[in-house]
Coordinates of C-alpha atoms and ligand atoms in Angstrom, one line a residue:
X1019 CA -132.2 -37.3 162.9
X1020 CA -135.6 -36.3 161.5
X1021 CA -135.6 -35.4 158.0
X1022 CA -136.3 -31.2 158.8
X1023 CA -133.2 -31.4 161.0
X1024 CA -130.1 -29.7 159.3
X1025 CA -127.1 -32.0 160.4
X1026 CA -124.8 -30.6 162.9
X1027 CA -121.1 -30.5 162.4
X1028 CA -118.8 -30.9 165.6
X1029 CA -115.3 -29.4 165.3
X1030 CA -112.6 -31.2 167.4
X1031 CA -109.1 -30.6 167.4
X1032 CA -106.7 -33.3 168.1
X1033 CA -102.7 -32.5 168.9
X1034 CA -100.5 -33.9 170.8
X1035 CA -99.6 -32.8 174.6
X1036 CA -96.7 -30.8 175.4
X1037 CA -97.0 -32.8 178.8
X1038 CA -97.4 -36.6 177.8
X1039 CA -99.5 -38.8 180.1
X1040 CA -100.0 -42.9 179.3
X1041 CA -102.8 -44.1 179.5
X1042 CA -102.6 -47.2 182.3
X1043 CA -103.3 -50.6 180.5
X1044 CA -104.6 -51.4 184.0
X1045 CA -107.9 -48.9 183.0
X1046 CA -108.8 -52.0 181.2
X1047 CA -109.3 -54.4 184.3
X1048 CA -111.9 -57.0 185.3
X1049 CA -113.4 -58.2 188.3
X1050 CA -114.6 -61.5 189.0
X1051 CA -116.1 -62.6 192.6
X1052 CA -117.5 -65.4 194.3
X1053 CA -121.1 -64.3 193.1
X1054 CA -123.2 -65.9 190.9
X1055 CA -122.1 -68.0 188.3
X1056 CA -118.8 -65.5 188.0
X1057 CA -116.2 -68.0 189.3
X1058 CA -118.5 -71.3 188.9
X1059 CA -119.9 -72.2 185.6
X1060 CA -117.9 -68.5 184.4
X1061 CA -114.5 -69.3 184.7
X1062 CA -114.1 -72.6 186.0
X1063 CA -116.2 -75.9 185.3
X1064 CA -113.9 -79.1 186.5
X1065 CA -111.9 -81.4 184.6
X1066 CA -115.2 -83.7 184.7
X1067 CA -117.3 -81.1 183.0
X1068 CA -118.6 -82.0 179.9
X1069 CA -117.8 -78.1 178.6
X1070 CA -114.6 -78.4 177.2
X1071 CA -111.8 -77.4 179.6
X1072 CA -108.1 -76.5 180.2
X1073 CA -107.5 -77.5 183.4
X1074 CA -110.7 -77.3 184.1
X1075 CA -111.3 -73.7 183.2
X1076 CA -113.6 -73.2 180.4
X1077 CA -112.0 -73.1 177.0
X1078 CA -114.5 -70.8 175.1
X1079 CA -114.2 -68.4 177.9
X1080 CA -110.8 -68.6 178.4
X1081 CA -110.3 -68.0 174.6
X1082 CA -112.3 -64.9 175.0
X1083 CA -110.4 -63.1 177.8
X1084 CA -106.8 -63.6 176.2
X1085 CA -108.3 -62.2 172.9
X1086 CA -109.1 -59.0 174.8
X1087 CA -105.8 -58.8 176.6
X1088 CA -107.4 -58.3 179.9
X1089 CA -104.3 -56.5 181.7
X1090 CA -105.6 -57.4 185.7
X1091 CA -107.7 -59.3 187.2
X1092 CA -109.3 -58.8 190.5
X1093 CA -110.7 -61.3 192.8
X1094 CA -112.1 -63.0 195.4
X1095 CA -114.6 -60.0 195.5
X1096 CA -116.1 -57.6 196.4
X1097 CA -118.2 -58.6 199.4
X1098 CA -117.2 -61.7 199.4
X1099 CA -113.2 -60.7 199.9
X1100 CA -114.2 -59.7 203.6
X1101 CA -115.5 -63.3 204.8
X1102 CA -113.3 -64.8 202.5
X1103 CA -110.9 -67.2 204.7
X1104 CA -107.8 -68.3 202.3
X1105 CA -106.8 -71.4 203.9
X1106 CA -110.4 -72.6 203.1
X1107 CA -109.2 -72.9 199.6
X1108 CA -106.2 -74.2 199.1
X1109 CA -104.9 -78.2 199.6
X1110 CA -107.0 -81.2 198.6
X1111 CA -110.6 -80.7 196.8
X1112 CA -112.0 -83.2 199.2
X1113 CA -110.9 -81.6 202.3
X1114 CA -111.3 -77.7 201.3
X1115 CA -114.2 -75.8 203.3
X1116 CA -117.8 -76.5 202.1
X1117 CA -119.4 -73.5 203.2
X1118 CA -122.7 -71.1 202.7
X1119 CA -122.1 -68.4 200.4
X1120 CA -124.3 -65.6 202.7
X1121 CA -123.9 -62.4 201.0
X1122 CA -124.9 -63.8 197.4
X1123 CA -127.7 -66.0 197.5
X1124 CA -126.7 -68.3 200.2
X1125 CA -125.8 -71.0 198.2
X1126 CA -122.8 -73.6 199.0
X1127 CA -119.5 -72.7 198.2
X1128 CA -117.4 -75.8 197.9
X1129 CA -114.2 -73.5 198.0
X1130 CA -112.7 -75.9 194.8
X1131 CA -111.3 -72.5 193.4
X1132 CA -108.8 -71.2 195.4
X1133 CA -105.8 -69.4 195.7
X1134 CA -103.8 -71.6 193.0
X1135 CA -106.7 -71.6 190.8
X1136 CA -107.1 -68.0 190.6
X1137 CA -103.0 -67.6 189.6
X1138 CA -103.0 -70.4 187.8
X1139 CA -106.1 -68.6 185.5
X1140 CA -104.2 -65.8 185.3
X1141 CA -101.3 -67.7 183.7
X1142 CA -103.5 -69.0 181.3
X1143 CA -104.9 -65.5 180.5
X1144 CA -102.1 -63.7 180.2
X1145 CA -103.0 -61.3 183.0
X1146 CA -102.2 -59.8 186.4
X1147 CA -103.7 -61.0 189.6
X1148 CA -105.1 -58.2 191.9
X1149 CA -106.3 -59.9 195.1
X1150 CA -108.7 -58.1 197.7
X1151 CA -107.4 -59.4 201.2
X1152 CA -109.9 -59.5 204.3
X1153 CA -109.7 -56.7 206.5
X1154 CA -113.2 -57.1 207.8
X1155 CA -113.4 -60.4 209.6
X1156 CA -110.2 -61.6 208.8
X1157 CA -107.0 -61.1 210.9
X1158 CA -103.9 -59.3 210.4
X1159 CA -102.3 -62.5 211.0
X1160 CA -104.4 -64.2 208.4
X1161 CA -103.6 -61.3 205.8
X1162 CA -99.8 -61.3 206.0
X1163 CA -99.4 -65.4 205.9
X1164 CA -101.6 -64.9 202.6
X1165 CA -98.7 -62.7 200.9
X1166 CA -96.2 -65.0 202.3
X1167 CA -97.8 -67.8 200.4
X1168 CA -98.4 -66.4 197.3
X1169 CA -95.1 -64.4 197.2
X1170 CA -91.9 -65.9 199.4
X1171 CA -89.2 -67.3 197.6
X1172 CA -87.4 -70.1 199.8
X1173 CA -88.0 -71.4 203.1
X1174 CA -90.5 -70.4 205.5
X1175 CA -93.8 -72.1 207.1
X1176 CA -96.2 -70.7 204.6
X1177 CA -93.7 -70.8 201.6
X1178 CA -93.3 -74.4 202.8
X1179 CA -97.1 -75.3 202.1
X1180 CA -97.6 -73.6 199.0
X1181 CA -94.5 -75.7 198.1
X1182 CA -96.5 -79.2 199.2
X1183 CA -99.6 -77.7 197.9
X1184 CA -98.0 -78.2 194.3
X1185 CA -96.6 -74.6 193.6
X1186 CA -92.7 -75.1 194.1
X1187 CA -92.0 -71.3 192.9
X1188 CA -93.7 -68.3 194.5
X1189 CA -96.0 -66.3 192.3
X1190 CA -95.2 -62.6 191.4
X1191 CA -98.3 -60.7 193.1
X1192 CA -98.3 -56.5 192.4
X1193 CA -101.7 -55.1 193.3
X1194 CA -103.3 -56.0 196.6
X1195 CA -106.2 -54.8 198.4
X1196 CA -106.3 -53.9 202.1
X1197 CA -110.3 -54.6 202.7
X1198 CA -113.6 -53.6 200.3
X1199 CA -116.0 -51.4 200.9
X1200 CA -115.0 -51.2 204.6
X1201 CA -118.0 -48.3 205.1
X1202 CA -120.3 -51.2 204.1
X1203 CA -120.4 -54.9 203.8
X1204 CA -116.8 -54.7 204.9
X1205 CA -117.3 -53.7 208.7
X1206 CA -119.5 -50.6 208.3
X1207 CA -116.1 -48.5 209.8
X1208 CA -116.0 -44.5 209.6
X1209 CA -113.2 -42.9 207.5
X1210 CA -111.1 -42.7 210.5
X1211 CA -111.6 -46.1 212.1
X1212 CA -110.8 -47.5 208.9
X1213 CA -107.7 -45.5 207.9
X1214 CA -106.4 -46.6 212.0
X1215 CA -107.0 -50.4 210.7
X1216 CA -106.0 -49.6 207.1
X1217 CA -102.3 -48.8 208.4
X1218 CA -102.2 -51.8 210.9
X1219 CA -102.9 -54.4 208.5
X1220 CA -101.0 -52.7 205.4
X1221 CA -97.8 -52.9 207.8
X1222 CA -98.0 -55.9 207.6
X1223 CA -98.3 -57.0 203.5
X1224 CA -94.8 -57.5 203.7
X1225 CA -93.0 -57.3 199.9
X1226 CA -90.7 -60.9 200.3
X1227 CA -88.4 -61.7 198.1
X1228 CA -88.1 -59.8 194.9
X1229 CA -91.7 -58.7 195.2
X1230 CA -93.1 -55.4 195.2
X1231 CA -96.9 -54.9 196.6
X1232 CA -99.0 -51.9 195.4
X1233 CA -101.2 -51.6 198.0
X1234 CA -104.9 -50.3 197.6
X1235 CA -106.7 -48.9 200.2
X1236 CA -110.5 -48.8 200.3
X1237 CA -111.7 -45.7 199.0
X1238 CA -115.3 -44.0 199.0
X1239 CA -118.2 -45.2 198.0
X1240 CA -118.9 -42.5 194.8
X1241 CA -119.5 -38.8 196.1
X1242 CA -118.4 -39.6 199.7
X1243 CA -115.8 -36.5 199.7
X1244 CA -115.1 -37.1 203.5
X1245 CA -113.8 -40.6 202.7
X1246 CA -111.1 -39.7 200.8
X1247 CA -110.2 -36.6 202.6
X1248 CA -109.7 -38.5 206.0
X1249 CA -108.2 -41.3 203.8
X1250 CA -105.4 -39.1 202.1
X1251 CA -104.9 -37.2 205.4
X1252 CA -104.0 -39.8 208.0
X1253 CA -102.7 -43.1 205.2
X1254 CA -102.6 -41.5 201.9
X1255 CA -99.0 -42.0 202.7
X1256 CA -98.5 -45.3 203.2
X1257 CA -100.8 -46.6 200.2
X1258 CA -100.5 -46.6 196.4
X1259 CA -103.7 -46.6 195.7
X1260 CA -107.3 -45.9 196.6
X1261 CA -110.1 -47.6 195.1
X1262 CA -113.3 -45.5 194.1
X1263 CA -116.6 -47.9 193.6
X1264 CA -119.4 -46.2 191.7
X1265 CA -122.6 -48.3 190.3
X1266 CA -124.9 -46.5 186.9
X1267 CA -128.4 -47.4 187.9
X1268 CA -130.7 -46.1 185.5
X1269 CA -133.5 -44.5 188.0
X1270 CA -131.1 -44.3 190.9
X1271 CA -133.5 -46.3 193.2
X1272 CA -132.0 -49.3 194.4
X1273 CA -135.4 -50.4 195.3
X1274 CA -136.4 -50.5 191.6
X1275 CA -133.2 -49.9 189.9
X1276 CA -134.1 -50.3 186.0
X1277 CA -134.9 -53.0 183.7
X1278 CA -131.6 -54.2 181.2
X1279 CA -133.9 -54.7 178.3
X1280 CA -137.4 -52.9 177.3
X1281 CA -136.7 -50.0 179.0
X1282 CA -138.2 -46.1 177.9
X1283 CA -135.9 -43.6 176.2
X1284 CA -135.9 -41.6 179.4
X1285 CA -134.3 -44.3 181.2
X1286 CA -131.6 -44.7 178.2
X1287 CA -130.9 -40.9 178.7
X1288 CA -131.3 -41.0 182.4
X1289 CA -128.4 -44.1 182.3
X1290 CA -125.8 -41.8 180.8
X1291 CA -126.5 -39.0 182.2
X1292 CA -125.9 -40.9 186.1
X1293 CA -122.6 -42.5 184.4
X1294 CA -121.7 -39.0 182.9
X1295 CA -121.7 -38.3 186.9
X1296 CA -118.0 -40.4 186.9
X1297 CA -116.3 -37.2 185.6
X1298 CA -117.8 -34.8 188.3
X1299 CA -116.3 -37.7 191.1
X1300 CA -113.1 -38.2 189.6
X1301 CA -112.3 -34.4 189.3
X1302 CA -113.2 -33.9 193.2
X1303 CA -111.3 -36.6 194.8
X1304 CA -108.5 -35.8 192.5
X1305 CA -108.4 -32.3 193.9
X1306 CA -108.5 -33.7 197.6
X1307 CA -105.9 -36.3 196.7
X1308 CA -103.9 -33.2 194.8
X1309 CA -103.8 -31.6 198.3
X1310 CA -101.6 -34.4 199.7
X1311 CA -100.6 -35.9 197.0
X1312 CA -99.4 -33.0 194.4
X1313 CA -97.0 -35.7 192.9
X1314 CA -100.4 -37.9 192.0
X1315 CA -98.0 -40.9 193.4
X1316 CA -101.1 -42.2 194.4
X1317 CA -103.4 -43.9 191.7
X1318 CA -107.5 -43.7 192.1
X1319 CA -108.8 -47.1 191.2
X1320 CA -112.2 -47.3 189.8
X1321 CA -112.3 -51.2 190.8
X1322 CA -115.9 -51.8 190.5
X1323 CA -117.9 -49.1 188.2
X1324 CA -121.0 -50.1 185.2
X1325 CA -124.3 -50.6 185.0
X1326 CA -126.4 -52.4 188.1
X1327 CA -129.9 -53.1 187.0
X1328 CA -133.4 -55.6 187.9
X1329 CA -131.7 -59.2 187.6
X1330 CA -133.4 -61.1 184.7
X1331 CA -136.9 -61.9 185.7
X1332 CA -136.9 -65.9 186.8
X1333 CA -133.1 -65.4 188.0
X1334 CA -131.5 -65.8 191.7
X1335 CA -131.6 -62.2 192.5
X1336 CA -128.7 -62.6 195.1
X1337 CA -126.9 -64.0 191.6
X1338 CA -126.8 -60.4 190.2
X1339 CA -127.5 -62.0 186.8
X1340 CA -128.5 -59.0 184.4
X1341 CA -128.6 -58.9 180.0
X1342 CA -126.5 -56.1 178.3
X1343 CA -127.4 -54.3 175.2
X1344 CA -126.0 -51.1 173.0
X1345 CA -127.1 -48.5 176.2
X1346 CA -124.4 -50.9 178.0
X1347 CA -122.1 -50.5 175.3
X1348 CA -122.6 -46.5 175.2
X1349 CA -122.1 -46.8 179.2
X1350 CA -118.8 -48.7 178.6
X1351 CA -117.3 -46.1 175.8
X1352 CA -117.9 -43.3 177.7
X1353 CA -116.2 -44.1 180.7
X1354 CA -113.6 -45.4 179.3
X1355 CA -113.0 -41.8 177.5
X1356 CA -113.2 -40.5 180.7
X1357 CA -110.9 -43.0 182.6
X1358 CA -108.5 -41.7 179.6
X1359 CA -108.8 -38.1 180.4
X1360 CA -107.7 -38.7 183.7
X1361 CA -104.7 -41.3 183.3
X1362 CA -102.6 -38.9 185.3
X1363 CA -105.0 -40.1 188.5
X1364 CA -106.7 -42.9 187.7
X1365 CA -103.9 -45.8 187.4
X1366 CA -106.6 -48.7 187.1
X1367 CA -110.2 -49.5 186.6
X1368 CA -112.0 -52.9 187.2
X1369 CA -115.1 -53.4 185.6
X1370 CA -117.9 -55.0 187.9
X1371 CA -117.9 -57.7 186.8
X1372 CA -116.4 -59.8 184.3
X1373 CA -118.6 -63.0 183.5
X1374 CA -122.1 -63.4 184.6
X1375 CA -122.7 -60.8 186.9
X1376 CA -124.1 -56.8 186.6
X1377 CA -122.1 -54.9 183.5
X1378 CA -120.5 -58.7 182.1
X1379 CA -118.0 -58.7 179.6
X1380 CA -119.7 -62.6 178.7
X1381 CA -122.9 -64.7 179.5
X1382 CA -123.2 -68.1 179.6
X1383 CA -125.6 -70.6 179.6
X1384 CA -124.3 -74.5 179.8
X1385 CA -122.1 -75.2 177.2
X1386 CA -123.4 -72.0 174.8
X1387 CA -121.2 -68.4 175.6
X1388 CA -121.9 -65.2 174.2
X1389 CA -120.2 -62.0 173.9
X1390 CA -121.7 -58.7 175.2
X1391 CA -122.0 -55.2 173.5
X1392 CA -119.8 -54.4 176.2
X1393 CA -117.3 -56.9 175.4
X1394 CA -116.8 -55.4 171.8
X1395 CA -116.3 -51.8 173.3
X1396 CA -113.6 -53.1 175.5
X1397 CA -112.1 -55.4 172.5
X1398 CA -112.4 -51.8 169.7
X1399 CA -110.8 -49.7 172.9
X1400 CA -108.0 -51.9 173.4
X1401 CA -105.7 -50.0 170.9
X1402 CA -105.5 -47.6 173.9
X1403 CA -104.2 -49.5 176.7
X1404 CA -100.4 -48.0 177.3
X1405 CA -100.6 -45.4 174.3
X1406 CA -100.2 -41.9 174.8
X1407 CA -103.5 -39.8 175.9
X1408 CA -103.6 -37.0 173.0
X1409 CA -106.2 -34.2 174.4
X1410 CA -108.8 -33.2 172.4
X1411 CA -110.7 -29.6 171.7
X1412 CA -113.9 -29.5 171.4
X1413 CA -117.7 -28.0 172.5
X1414 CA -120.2 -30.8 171.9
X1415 CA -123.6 -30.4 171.0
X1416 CA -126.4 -30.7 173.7
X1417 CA -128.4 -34.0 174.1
X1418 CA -131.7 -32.5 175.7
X1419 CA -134.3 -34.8 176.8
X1420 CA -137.4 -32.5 178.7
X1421 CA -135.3 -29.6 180.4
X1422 CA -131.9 -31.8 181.1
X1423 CA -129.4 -32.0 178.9
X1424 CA -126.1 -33.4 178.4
X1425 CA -123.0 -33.6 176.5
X1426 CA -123.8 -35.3 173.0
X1427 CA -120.4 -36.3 172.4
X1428 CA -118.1 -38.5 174.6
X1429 CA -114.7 -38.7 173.1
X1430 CA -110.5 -39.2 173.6
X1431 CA -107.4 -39.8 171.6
X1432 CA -104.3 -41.5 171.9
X1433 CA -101.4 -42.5 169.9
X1434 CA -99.4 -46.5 170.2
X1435 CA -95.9 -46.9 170.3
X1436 CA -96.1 -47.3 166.6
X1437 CA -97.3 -44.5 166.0
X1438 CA -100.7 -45.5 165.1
X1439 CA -103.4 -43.0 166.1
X1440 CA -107.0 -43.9 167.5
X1441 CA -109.9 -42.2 168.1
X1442 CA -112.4 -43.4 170.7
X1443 CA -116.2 -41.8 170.2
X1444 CA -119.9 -42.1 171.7
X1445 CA -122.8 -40.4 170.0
X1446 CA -125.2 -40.5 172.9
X1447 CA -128.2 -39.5 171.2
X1448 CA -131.0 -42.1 171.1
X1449 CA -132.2 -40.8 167.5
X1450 CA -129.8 -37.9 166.0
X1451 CA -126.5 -38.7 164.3
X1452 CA -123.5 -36.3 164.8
X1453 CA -121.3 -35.3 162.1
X1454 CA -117.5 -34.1 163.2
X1455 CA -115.0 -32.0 161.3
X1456 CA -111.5 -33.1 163.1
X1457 CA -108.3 -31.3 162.8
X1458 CA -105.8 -33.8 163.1
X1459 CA -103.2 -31.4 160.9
X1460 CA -100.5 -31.8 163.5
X1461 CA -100.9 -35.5 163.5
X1462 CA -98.6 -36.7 160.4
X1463 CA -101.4 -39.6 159.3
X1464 CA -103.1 -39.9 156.1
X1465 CA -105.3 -43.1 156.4
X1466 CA -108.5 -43.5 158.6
X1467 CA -110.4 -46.3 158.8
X1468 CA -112.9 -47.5 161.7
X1469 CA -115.2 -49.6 163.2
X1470 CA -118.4 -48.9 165.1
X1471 CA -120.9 -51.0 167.3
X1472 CA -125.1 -49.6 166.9
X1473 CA -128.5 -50.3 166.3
X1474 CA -131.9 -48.8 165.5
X1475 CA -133.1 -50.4 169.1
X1476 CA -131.6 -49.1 171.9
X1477 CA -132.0 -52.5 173.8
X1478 CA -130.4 -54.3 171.2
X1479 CA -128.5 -57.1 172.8
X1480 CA -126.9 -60.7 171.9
X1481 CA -129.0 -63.5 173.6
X1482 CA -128.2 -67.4 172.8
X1483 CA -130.2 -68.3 170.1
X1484 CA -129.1 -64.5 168.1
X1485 CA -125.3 -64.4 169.5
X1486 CA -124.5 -61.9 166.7
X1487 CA -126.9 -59.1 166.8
X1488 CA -124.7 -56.4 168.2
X1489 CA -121.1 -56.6 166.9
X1490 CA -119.0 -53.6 165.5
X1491 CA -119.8 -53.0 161.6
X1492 CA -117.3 -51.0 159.1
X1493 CA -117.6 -47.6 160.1
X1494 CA -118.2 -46.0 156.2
X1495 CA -118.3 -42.5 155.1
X1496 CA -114.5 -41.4 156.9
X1497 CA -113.3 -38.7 154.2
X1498 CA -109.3 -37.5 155.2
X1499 CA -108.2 -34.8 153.5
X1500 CA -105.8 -31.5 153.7
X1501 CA -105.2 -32.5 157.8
X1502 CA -109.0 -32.9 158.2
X1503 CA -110.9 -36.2 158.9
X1504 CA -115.4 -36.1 158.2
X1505 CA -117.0 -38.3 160.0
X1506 CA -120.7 -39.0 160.6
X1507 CA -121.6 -41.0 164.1
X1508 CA -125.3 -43.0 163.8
X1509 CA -127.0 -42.0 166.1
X1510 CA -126.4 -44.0 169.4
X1511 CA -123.2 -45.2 168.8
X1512 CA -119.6 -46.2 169.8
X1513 CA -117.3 -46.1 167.3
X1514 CA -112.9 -45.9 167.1
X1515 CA -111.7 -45.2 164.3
X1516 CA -107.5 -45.6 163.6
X1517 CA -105.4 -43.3 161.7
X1518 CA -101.8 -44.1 160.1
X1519 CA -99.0 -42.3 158.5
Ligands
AHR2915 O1 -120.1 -56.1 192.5 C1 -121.1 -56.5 193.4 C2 -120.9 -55.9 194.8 O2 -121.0 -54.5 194.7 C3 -119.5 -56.1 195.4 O3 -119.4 -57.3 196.0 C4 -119.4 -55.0 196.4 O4 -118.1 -54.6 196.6 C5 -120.3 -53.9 195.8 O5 -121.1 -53.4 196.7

């Protein structure tokens, strides 16, 4: 804020709902996909690696997943899910597929992380598998001996290899999905096609045993309206979900999308407002998904949403390989507000993607690992994950940059099963800070205290040699009193602050 600016005071009231709505741990999901170094040198290394391993899964990595309590995990890809042949993965290292890797880079992929490697991770990191099946150049046939593998308890000719591939007991497997991005690199199908080939495989993801498959249909590709309309008309009941997939680029050119560091304040405004744009998408294919679904039995899942900028001059630019700084962070909080304030629809979001790649949770390089500004928004916002949403009142200042302006603040509330309330909140202004008056008088809490992740650069970021320059600080200055909490945000900032009895 410049020194002849009087400071602006924000009233929000927070109460809670007289319809509850829990917010889905599953808004908290990942994405990892052959591409890049996601899966090789991001997850897994070798038991001959000199990086120490479990298992051959990097430790430090590892580590840093179960300590954010990833909730689901998705995977193969993207892309990659509709060339991706399963039986090319699984059985003896030496005699799995060595193949060309074409949509990312065309490098070789050796296939040495499979089916079992993928569950076995998710063991290891205490999360969910969600597996993107091949509708594109894959067959039906191909799809349904896939769920019978992972999922059949007993005897049968797939069950029977999994058992002399090493895995005696089925795995559970809940979220599956039926093709990716099948208007695009999955098979460039119309809505209609695809809902016609959409029903014809899904028949056949059989639920064996005691297992239950949610089944995800591919959904649009962000403001493609038509997509989910035709979608929700002709399969919309015989799917549980449908995926949305929207990328923030910061010029909206995918010709020259942005740089990830050293960029101009316009293009730290322009960033937000194009991931502000989430909220406008989410409201419209909720009210065409209302239409034939009033029940909302049918979750939207944002599986692959975040930043997509200019790989890192010097990088493989089919590698996707991009830094992340406090304008991630900011890009991170506020979706995740918004994914909050519409938990009655949106049942899960993956985050594109989850090590090494576009909006990453963690970078690596060799044996050296760092955490990402956006990795400490999803660690602060994990207090959320299965809480109750609490809706919040408020008109936010403008954030005006030439003659376009959007909503300052970016904010939600939600209360754990203890009781223990948190507030999530984004100060999107590059330079003003934002000071709130909230009315939590309804709340029964008496304690605040908070944390919040900012920096006087706006491309502030952790890099190998400085690992530690963005992490979340004490937030000071919270004053409770007489049912009111005063707060002052720093300017470009994410902050959550948690309030007890
Ligand atoms: O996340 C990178 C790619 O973006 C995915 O493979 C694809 O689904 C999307 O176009």
């Amino acid at each position: 804020m410049t020194a002849s600016q009087p400071a602006k005071t924000t009233l929000v009231t927070v109460r809670p709902s007289d319809r509850p709505v829990t917010i889905s741990k599953h808004i908290y999901g990942h994405f990892s996909e052959h591409l890049g170094r996601c899966i090789y040198e991001g997850i897994w290394v070798g038991t001959d690696s000199p990086i120490p391993n479990t298992e051959g899964y990097r430790n430090d990595v590892l580590e840093a997943l179960k300590e954010l309590k990833v909730p689901v995990l998705r995977w193969p890809g993207g892309c990659f899910a509709d060339e991706y042949h399963w039986m090319d993965g699984i059985g003896p290292y030496e005699k799995r597929a060595r193949m060309v890797n074409s949509h990312w880079g065309g490098v070789e992929e050796n296939n040495h992380f499979g089916t079992h490697e993928f569950l076995r991770y998710c063991e290891l990191i205490e999360t969910e598998p969600y597996i993107s099946g091949n509708l594109g150049s894959g067959t039906i046939q191909e799809m349904q001996q896939w769920v019978e593998y992972m999922t059949l308890d007993g005897e049968s000719p797939m069950a029977n290899l999994r058992k002399e591939n090493g895995q005696e007991k089925p795995w559970k497997l809940t979220y599956f999905g039926v093709g990716n991005e099948n208007w695009g690199c999955g098979g460039n199908m119309r809505a209609q096609y695809y809902a016609d080939e959409y029903k014809r495989y899904a028949t056949y993801v059989r639920n064996y045993s005691s297992n239950q498959i949610y089944k995800i249909a591919c959904g649009p590709s962000a403001d493609d309206y038509n997509w989910t309309e035709v979608l929700m008309r002709e399969a919309g009941n015989h799917m549980h979900g449908l995926s949305l997939h929207y990328y923030t680029l910061p010029t909206g050119d995918w010709g020259r999308k942005g740089a990830a560091t050293g960029f101009p304040v316009e293009e730290w405004f322009e960033t937000l407002r194009r991931t502000l744009y989430m909220e406008e998408m989410i409201v419209k294919h909720t009210a065409i998904m209302d239409k034939y679904d009033p029940g909302k039995r049918v979750g939207l899942i944002v599986d692959e949403w975040g930043t997509w900028y200019d790989v890192e001059p010097g990088s493989n630019p089919g590698f996707l390989y991009q830094q992340n700084t406090l304008r991630d962070a900011l890009v991170a909080g506020i979706n995740l507000n918004l994914f909050h304030q519409h938990a009655d629809r949106v049942h899960m979001a993956n985050i594109a993607q989850v090590i090494n790649v576009l909006q990453a949770m963690i970078l690596t390089e060799g044996e050296k690992m760092i955490l990402t500004p956006t990795y400490h928004v999803f660690n602060m916002f994990k207090v959320h994950q299965d809480a109750e949403l609490l809706p919040l009142e408020f008109e936010s200042p403008k954030y005006t940059f030439g003659a376009v302006h959007v909503p300052q603040l970016s904010a939600s509330a939600s209360r754990d099963k203890e009781g223990k309330v948190h507030l999530s909140l984004c100060n999107l202004h590059h330079e003003e800070e934002l000071t709130l008056s909230l009315d939590i008088s309804s709340l029964n809490v008496s304690i605040g205290s908070g944390q919040v992740l900012t920096h006087e650069k706006l491309d502030a970021h952790n890099d190998f040699s400085s690992p530690d320059v963005l992490k979340p600080a004490l937030l000071e200055g919270i004053v409770l009193e007489e049912g009111t909490l005063r707060v002052t945000l720093p300017a470009a900032s994410v902050a959550v602050i948690e309030l007890t009895a």
